[in-house]
PDB file of C-alpha atoms in Angstrom:
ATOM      1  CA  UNK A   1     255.643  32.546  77.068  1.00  0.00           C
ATOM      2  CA  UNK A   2     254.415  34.324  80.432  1.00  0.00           C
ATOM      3  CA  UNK A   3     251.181  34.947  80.578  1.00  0.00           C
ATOM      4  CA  UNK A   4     248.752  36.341  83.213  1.00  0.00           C
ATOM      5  CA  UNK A   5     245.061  35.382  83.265  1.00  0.00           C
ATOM      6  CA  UNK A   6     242.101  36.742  84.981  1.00  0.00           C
ATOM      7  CA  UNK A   7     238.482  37.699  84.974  1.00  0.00           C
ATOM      8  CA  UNK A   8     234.970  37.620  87.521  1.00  0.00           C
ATOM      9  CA  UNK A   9     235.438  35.151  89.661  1.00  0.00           C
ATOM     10  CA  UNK A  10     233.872  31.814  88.587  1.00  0.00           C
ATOM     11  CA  UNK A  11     234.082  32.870  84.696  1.00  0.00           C
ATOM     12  CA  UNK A  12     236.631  29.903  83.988  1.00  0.00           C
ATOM     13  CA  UNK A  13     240.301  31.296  84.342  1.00  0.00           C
ATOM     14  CA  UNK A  14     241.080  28.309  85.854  1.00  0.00           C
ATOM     15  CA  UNK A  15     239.172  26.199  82.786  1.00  0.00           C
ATOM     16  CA  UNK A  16     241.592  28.339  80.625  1.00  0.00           C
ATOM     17  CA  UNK A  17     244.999  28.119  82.207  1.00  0.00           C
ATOM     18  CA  UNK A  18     244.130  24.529  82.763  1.00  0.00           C
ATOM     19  CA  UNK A  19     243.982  23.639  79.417  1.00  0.00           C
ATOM     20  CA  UNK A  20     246.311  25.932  78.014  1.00  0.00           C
ATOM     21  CA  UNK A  21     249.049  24.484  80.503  1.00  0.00           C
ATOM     22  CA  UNK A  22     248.045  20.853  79.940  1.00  0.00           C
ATOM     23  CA  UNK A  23     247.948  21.572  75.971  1.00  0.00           C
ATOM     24  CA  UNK A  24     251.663  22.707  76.800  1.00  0.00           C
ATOM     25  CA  UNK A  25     253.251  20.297  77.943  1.00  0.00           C
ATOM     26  CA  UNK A  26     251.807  17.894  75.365  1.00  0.00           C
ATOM     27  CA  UNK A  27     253.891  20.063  73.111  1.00  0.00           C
ATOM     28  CA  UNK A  28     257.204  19.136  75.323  1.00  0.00           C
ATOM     29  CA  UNK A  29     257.083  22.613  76.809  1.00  0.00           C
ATOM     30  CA  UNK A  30     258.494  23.023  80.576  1.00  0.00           C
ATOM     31  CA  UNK A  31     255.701  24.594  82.132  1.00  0.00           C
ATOM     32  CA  UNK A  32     255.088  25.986  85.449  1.00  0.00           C
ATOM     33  CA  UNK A  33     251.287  27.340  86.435  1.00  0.00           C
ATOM     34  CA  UNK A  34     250.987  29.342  89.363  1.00  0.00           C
ATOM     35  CA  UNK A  35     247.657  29.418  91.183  1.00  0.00           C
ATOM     36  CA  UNK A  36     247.281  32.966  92.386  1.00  0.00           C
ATOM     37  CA  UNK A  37     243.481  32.919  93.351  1.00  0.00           C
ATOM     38  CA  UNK A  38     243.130  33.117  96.562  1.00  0.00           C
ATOM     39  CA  UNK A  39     240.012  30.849  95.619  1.00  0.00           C
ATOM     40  CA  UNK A  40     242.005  28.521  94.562  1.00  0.00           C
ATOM     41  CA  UNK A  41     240.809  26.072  91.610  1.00  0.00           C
ATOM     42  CA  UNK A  42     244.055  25.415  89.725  1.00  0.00           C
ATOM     43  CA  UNK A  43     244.729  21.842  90.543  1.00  0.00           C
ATOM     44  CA  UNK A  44     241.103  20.403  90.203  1.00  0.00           C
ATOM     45  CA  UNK A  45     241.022  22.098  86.572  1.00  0.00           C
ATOM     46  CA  UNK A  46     244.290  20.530  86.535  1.00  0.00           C
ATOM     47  CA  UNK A  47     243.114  16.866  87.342  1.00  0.00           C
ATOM     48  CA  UNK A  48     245.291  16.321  90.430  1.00  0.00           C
ATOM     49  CA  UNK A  49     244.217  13.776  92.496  1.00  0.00           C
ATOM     50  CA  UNK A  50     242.075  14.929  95.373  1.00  0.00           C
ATOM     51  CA  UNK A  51     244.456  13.154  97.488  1.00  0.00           C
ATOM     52  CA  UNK A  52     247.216  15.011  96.237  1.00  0.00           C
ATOM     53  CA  UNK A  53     245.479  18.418  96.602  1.00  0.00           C
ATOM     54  CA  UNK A  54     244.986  18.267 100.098  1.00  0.00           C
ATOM     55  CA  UNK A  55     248.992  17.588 100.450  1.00  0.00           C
ATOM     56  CA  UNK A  56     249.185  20.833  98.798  1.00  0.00           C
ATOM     57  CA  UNK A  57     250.419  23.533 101.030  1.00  0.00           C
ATOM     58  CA  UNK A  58     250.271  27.278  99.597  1.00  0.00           C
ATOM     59  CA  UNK A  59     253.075  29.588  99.961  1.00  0.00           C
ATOM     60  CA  UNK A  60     251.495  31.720 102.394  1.00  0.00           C
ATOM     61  CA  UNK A  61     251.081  29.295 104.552  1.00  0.00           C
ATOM     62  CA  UNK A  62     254.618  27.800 104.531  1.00  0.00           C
ATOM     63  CA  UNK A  63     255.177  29.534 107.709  1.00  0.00           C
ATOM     64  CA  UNK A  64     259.269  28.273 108.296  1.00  0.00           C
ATOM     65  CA  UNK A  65     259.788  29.124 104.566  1.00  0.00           C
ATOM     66  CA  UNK A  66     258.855  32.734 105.272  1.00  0.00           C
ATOM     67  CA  UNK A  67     260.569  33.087 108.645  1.00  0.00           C
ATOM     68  CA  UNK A  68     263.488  31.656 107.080  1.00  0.00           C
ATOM     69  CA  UNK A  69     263.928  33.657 104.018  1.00  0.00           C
ATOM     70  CA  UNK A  70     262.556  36.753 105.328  1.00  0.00           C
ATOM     71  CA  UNK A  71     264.270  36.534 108.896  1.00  0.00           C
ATOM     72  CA  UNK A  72     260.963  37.878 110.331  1.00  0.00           C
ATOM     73  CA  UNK A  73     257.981  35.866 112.330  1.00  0.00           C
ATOM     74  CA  UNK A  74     254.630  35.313 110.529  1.00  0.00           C
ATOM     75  CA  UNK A  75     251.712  37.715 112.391  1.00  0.00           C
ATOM     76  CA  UNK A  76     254.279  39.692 114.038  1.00  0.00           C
ATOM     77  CA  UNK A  77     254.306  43.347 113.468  1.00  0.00           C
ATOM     78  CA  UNK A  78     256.650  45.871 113.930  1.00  0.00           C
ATOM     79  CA  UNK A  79     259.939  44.100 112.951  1.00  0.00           C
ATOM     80  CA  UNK A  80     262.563  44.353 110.406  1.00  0.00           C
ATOM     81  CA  UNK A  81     262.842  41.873 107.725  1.00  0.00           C
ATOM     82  CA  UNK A  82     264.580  41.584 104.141  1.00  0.00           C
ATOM     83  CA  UNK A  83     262.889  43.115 101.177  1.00  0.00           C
ATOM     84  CA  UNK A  84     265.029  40.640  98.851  1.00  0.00           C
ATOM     85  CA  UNK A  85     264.471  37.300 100.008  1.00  0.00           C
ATOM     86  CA  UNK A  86     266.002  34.416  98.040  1.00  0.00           C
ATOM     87  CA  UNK A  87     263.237  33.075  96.344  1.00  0.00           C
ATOM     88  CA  UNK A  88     265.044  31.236  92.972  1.00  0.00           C
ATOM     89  CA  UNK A  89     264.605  27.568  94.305  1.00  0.00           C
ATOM     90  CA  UNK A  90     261.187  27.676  95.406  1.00  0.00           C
ATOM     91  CA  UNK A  91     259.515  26.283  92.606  1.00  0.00           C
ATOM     92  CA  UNK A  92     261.562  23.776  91.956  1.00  0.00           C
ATOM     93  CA  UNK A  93     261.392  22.885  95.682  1.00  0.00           C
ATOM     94  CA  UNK A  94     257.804  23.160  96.642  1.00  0.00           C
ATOM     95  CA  UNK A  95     255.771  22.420  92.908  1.00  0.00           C
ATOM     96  CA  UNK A  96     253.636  19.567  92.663  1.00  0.00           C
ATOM     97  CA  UNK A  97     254.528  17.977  89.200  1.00  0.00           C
ATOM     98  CA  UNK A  98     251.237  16.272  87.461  1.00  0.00           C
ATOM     99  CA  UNK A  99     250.972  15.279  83.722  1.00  0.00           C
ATOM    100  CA  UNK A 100     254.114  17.496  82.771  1.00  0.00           C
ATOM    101  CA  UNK A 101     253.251  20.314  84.807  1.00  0.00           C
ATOM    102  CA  UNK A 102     254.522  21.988  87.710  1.00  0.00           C
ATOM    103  CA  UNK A 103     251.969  23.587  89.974  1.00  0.00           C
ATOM    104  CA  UNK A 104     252.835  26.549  92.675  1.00  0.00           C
ATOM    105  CA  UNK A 105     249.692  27.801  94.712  1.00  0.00           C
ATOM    106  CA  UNK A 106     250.804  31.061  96.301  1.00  0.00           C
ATOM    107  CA  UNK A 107     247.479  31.749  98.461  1.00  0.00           C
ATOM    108  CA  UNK A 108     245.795  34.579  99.445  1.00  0.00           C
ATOM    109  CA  UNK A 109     247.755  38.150  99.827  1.00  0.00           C
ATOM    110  CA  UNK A 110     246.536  40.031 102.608  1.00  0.00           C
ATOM    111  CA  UNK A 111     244.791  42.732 102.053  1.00  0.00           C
ATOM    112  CA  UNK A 112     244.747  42.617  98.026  1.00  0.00           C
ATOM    113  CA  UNK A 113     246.676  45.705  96.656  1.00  0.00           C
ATOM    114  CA  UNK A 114     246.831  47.548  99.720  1.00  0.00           C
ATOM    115  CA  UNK A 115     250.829  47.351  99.942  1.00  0.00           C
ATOM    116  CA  UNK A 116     250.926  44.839 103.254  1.00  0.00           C
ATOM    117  CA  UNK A 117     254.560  45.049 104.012  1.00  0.00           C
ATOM    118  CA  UNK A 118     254.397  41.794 105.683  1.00  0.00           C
ATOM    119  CA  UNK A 119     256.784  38.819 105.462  1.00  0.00           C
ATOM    120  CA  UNK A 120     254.316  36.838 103.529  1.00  0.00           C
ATOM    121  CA  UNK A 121     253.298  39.525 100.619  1.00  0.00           C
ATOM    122  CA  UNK A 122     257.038  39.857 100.578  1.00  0.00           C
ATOM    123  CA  UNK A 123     258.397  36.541  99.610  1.00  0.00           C
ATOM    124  CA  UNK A 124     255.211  36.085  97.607  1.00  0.00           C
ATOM    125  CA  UNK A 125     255.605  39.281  95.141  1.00  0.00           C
ATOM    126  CA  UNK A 126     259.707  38.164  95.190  1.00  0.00           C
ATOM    127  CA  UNK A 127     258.501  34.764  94.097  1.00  0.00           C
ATOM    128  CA  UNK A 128     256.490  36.174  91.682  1.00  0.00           C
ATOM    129  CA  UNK A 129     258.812  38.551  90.111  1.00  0.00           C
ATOM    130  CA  UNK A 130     261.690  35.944  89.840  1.00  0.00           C
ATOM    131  CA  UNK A 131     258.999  33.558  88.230  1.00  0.00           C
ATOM    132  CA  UNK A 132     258.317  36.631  86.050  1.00  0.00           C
ATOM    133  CA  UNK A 133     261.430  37.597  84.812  1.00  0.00           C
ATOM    134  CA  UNK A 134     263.783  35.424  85.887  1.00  0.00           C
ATOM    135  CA  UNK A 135     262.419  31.662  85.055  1.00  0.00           C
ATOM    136  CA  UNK A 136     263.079  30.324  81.665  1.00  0.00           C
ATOM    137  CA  UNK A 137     260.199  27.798  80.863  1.00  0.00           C
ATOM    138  CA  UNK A 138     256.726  28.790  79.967  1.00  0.00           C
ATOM    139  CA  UNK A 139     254.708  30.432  82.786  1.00  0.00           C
ATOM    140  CA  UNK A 140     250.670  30.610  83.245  1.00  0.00           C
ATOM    141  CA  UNK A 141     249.325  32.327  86.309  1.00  0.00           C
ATOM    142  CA  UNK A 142     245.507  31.818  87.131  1.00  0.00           C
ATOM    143  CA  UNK A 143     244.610  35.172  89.129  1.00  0.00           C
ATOM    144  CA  UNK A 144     241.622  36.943  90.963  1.00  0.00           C
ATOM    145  CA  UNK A 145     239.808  39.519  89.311  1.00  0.00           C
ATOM    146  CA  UNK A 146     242.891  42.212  89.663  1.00  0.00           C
ATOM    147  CA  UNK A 147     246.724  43.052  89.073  1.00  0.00           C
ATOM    148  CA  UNK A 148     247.524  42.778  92.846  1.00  0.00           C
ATOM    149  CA  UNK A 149     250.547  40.007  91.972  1.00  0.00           C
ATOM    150  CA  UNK A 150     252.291  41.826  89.209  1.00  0.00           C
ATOM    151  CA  UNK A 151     254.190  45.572  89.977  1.00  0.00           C
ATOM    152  CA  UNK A 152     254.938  47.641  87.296  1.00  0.00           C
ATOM    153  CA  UNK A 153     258.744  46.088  87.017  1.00  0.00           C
ATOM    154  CA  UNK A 154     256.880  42.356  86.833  1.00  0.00           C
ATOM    155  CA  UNK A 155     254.711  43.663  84.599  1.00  0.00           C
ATOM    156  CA  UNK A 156     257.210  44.313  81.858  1.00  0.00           C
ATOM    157  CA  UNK A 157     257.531  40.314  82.015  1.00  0.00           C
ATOM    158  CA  UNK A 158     254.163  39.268  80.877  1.00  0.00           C
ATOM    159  CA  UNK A 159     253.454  38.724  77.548  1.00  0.00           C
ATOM    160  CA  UNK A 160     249.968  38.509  77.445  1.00  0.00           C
ATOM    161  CA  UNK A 161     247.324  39.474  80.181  1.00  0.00           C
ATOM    162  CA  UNK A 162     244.157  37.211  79.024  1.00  0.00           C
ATOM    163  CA  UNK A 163     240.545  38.258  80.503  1.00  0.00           C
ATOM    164  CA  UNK A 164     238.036  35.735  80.433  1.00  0.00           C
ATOM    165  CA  UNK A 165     234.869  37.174  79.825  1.00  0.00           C
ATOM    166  CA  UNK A 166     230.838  34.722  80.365  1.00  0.00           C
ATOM    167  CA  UNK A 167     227.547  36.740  78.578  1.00  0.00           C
ATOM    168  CA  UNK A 168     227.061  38.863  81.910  1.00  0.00           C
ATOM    169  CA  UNK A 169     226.877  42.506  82.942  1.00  0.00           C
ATOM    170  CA  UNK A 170     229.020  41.843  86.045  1.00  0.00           C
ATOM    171  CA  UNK A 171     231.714  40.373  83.773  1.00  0.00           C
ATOM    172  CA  UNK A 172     231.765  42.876  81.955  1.00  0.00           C
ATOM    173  CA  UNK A 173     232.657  45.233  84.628  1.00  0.00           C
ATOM    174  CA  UNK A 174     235.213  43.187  85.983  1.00  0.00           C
ATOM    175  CA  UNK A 175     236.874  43.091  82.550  1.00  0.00           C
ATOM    176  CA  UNK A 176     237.088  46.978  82.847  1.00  0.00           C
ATOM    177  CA  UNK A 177     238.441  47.045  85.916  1.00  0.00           C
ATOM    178  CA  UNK A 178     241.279  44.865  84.843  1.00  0.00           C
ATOM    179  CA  UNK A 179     242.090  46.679  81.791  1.00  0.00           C
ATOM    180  CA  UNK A 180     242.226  49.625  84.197  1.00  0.00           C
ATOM    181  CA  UNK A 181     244.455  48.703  86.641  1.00  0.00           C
ATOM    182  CA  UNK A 182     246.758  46.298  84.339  1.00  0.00           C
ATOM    183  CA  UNK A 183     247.135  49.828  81.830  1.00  0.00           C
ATOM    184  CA  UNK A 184     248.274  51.480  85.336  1.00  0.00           C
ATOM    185  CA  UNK A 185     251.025  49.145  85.851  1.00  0.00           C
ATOM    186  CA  UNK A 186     252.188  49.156  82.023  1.00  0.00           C
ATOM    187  CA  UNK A 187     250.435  45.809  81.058  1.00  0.00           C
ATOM    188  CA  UNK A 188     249.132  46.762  77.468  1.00  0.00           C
ATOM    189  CA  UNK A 189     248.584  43.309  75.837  1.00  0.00           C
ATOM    190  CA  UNK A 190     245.503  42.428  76.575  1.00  0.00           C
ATOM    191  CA  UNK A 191     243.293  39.633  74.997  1.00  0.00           C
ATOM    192  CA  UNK A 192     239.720  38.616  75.995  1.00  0.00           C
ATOM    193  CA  UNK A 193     238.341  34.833  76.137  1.00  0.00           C
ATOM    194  CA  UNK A 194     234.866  34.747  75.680  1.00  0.00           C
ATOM    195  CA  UNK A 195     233.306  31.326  77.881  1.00  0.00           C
ATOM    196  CA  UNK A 196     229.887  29.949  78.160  1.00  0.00           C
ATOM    197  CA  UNK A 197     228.841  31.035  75.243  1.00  0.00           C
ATOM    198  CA  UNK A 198     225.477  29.399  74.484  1.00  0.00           C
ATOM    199  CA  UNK A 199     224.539  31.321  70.964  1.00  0.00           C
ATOM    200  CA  UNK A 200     225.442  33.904  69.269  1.00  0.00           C
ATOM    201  CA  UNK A 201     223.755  36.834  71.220  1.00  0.00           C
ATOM    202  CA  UNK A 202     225.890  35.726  73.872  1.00  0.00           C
ATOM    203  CA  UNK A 203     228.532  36.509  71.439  1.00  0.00           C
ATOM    204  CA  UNK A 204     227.369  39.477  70.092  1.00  0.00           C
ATOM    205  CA  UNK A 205     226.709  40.899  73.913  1.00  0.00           C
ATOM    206  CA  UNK A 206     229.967  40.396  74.763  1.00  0.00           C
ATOM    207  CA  UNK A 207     232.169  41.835  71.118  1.00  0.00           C
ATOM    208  CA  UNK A 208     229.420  44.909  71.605  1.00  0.00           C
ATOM    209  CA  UNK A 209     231.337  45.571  75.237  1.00  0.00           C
ATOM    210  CA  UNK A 210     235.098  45.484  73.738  1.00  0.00           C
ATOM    211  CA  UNK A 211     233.947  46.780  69.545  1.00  0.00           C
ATOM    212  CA  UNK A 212     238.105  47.663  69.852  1.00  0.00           C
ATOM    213  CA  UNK A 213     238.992  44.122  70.817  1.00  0.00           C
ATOM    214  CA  UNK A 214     239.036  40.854  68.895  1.00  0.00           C
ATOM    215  CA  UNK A 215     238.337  37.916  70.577  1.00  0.00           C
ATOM    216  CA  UNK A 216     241.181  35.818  71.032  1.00  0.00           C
ATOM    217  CA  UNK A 217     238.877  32.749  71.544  1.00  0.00           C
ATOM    218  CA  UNK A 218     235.404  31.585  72.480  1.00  0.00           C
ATOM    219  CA  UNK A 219     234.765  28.568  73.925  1.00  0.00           C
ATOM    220  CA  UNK A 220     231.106  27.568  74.444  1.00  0.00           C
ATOM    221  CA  UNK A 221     229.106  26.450  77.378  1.00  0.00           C
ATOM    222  CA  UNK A 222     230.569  22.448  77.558  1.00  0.00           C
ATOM    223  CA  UNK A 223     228.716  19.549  79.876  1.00  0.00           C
ATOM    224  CA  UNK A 224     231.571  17.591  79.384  1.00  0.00           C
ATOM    225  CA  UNK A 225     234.103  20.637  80.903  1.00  0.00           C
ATOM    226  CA  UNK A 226     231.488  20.634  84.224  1.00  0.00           C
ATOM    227  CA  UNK A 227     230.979  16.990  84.237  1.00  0.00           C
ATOM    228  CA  UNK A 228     235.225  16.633  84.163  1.00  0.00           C
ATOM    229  CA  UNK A 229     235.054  19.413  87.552  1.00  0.00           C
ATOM    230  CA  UNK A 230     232.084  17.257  89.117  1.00  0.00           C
ATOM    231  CA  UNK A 231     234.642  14.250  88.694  1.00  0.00           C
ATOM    232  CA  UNK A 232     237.551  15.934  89.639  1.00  0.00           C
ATOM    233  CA  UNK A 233     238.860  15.032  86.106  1.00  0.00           C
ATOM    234  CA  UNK A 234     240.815  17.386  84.231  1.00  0.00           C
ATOM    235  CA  UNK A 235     239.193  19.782  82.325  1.00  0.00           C
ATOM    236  CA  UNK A 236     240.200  18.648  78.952  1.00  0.00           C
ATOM    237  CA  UNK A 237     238.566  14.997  79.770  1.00  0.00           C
ATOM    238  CA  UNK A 238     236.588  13.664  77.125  1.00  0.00           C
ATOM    239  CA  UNK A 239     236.271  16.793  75.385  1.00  0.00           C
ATOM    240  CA  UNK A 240     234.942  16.570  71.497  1.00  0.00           C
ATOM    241  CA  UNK A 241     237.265  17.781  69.047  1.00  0.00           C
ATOM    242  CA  UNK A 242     235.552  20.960  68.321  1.00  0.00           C
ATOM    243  CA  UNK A 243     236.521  21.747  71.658  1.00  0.00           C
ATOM    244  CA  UNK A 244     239.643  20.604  71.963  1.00  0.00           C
ATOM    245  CA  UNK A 245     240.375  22.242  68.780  1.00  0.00           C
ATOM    246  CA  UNK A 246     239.143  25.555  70.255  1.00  0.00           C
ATOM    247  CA  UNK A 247     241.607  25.712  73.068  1.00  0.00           C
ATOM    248  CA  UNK A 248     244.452  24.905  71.183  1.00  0.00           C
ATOM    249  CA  UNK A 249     243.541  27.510  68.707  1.00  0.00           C
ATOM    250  CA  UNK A 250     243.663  30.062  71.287  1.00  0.00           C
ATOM    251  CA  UNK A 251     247.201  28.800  72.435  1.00  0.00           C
ATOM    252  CA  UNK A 252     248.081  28.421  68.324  1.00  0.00           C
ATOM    253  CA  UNK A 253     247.508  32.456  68.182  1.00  0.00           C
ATOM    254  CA  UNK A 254     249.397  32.951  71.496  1.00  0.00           C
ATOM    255  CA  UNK A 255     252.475  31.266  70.548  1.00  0.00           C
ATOM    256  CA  UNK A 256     252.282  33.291  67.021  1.00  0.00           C
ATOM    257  CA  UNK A 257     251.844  36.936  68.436  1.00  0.00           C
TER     258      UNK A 257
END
């Protein structure tokens, strides 16, 4: 399973891939999430140890790893530098492994989707395209409100681009943009989360935006999920089981499609 997840920023991709990864490995799976938010929020929802997180150092900032695979200097211009870099042990080698997952933060790309032939966007869209199409485990990626990871090649690897959607206008519009751009690259599965979700003309407001679409989940507005990010807990701490049951539901119709 490779799936792709994004959405407003602050609308709970993070929540999502959290739990869906967690949920995962539970189920014995081999699971790597990649944290490709340049805001990133991965590991919190994750319940690593604050501790840990701050050992965490993202990909874009591991500046001998990119000189060394790319043969170019970091904030140099002007210079010639592979295209291909070798990128297949990466994961393995720079992960940090907590409750059965494996977490890689990428970082921020420079300048979005503007095509930054720099050594950094480099190794990162290699990375990402060997994780893609290459890896065999089960592979989540938490991502900003965009496509700006995936090309159309990577693209083809994704099972399932899921949008996360909260009762808002400026969701909303987010959501369209998505579908926009991941339709441009060839990403045509797309499935909508709906998240703090207080009644049902929250609901309603939101299946009135997509009448096409069926919701692939909704998961209402929890104290215990923003008590669990208060406490740096993971986000499926002390969750009721109508919860619970809600998020593996969603990963129940993923695993079936």
């Amino acid at each position: 399973m490779k799936l792709a997840i994004s959405g407003k920023g602050g609308v709970g991709k993070s929540t999502l891939a959290a739990a869906l990864s967690l949920l995962l490995a539970r189920r014995g799976r081999k699971v790597l999430a990649v944290d490709a938010d340049p805001d990133a929020n991965l590991a919190a929802a994750l319940g690593i140890p604050a501790e840990t997180q701050k050992l965490i150092v993202p990909i874009s900032q591991q500046v001998a790893l990119i000189e060394e695979r790319t043969g170019a200097k970091v904030k140099q211009y002007g210079q010639i530098f592979k295209l291909n870099p070798e990128v297949s042990d990466i994961a393995d080698n720079y992960a940090t492994f907590f409750n059965g997952v494996a977490l890689l933060v990428l970082g921020a790309v420079e300048q979005g989707g503007g095509g930054c032939a720099c050594p950094e966007n480099v190794l990162i869209r290699a990375l990402v395209t060997d994780l893609v199409l290459f890896k065999d485990e089960t592979f989540i990626m938490d991502m900003e409100a965009g496509v700006e990871h995936l090309g159309r090649a990577t693209a083809r690897g994704v099972d399932t681009m899921i949008v996360v959607l909260e009762p808002g206008q400026r969701s909303i519009d987010s959501a369209l943009r998505v579908i926009r751009m991941a339709r441009e690259i060839g990403l045509n599965n797309i499935q909508f989360v709906a998240n703090k979700i207080t009644g049902t003309d929250d609901e309603n407001f939101i299946k009135s935006a997509f009448p096409n679409f069926e919701l692939l989940g909704i998961i209402p507005y929890s104290e215990k999920i923003r008590l669990a990010d208060r406490n740096g807990q993971s986000v499926l701490n002390g969750l009721n089981t109508d919860l619970l049951n809600r998020f593996e539901n969603i990963l129940n119709k993923l695993e079936t499609r």
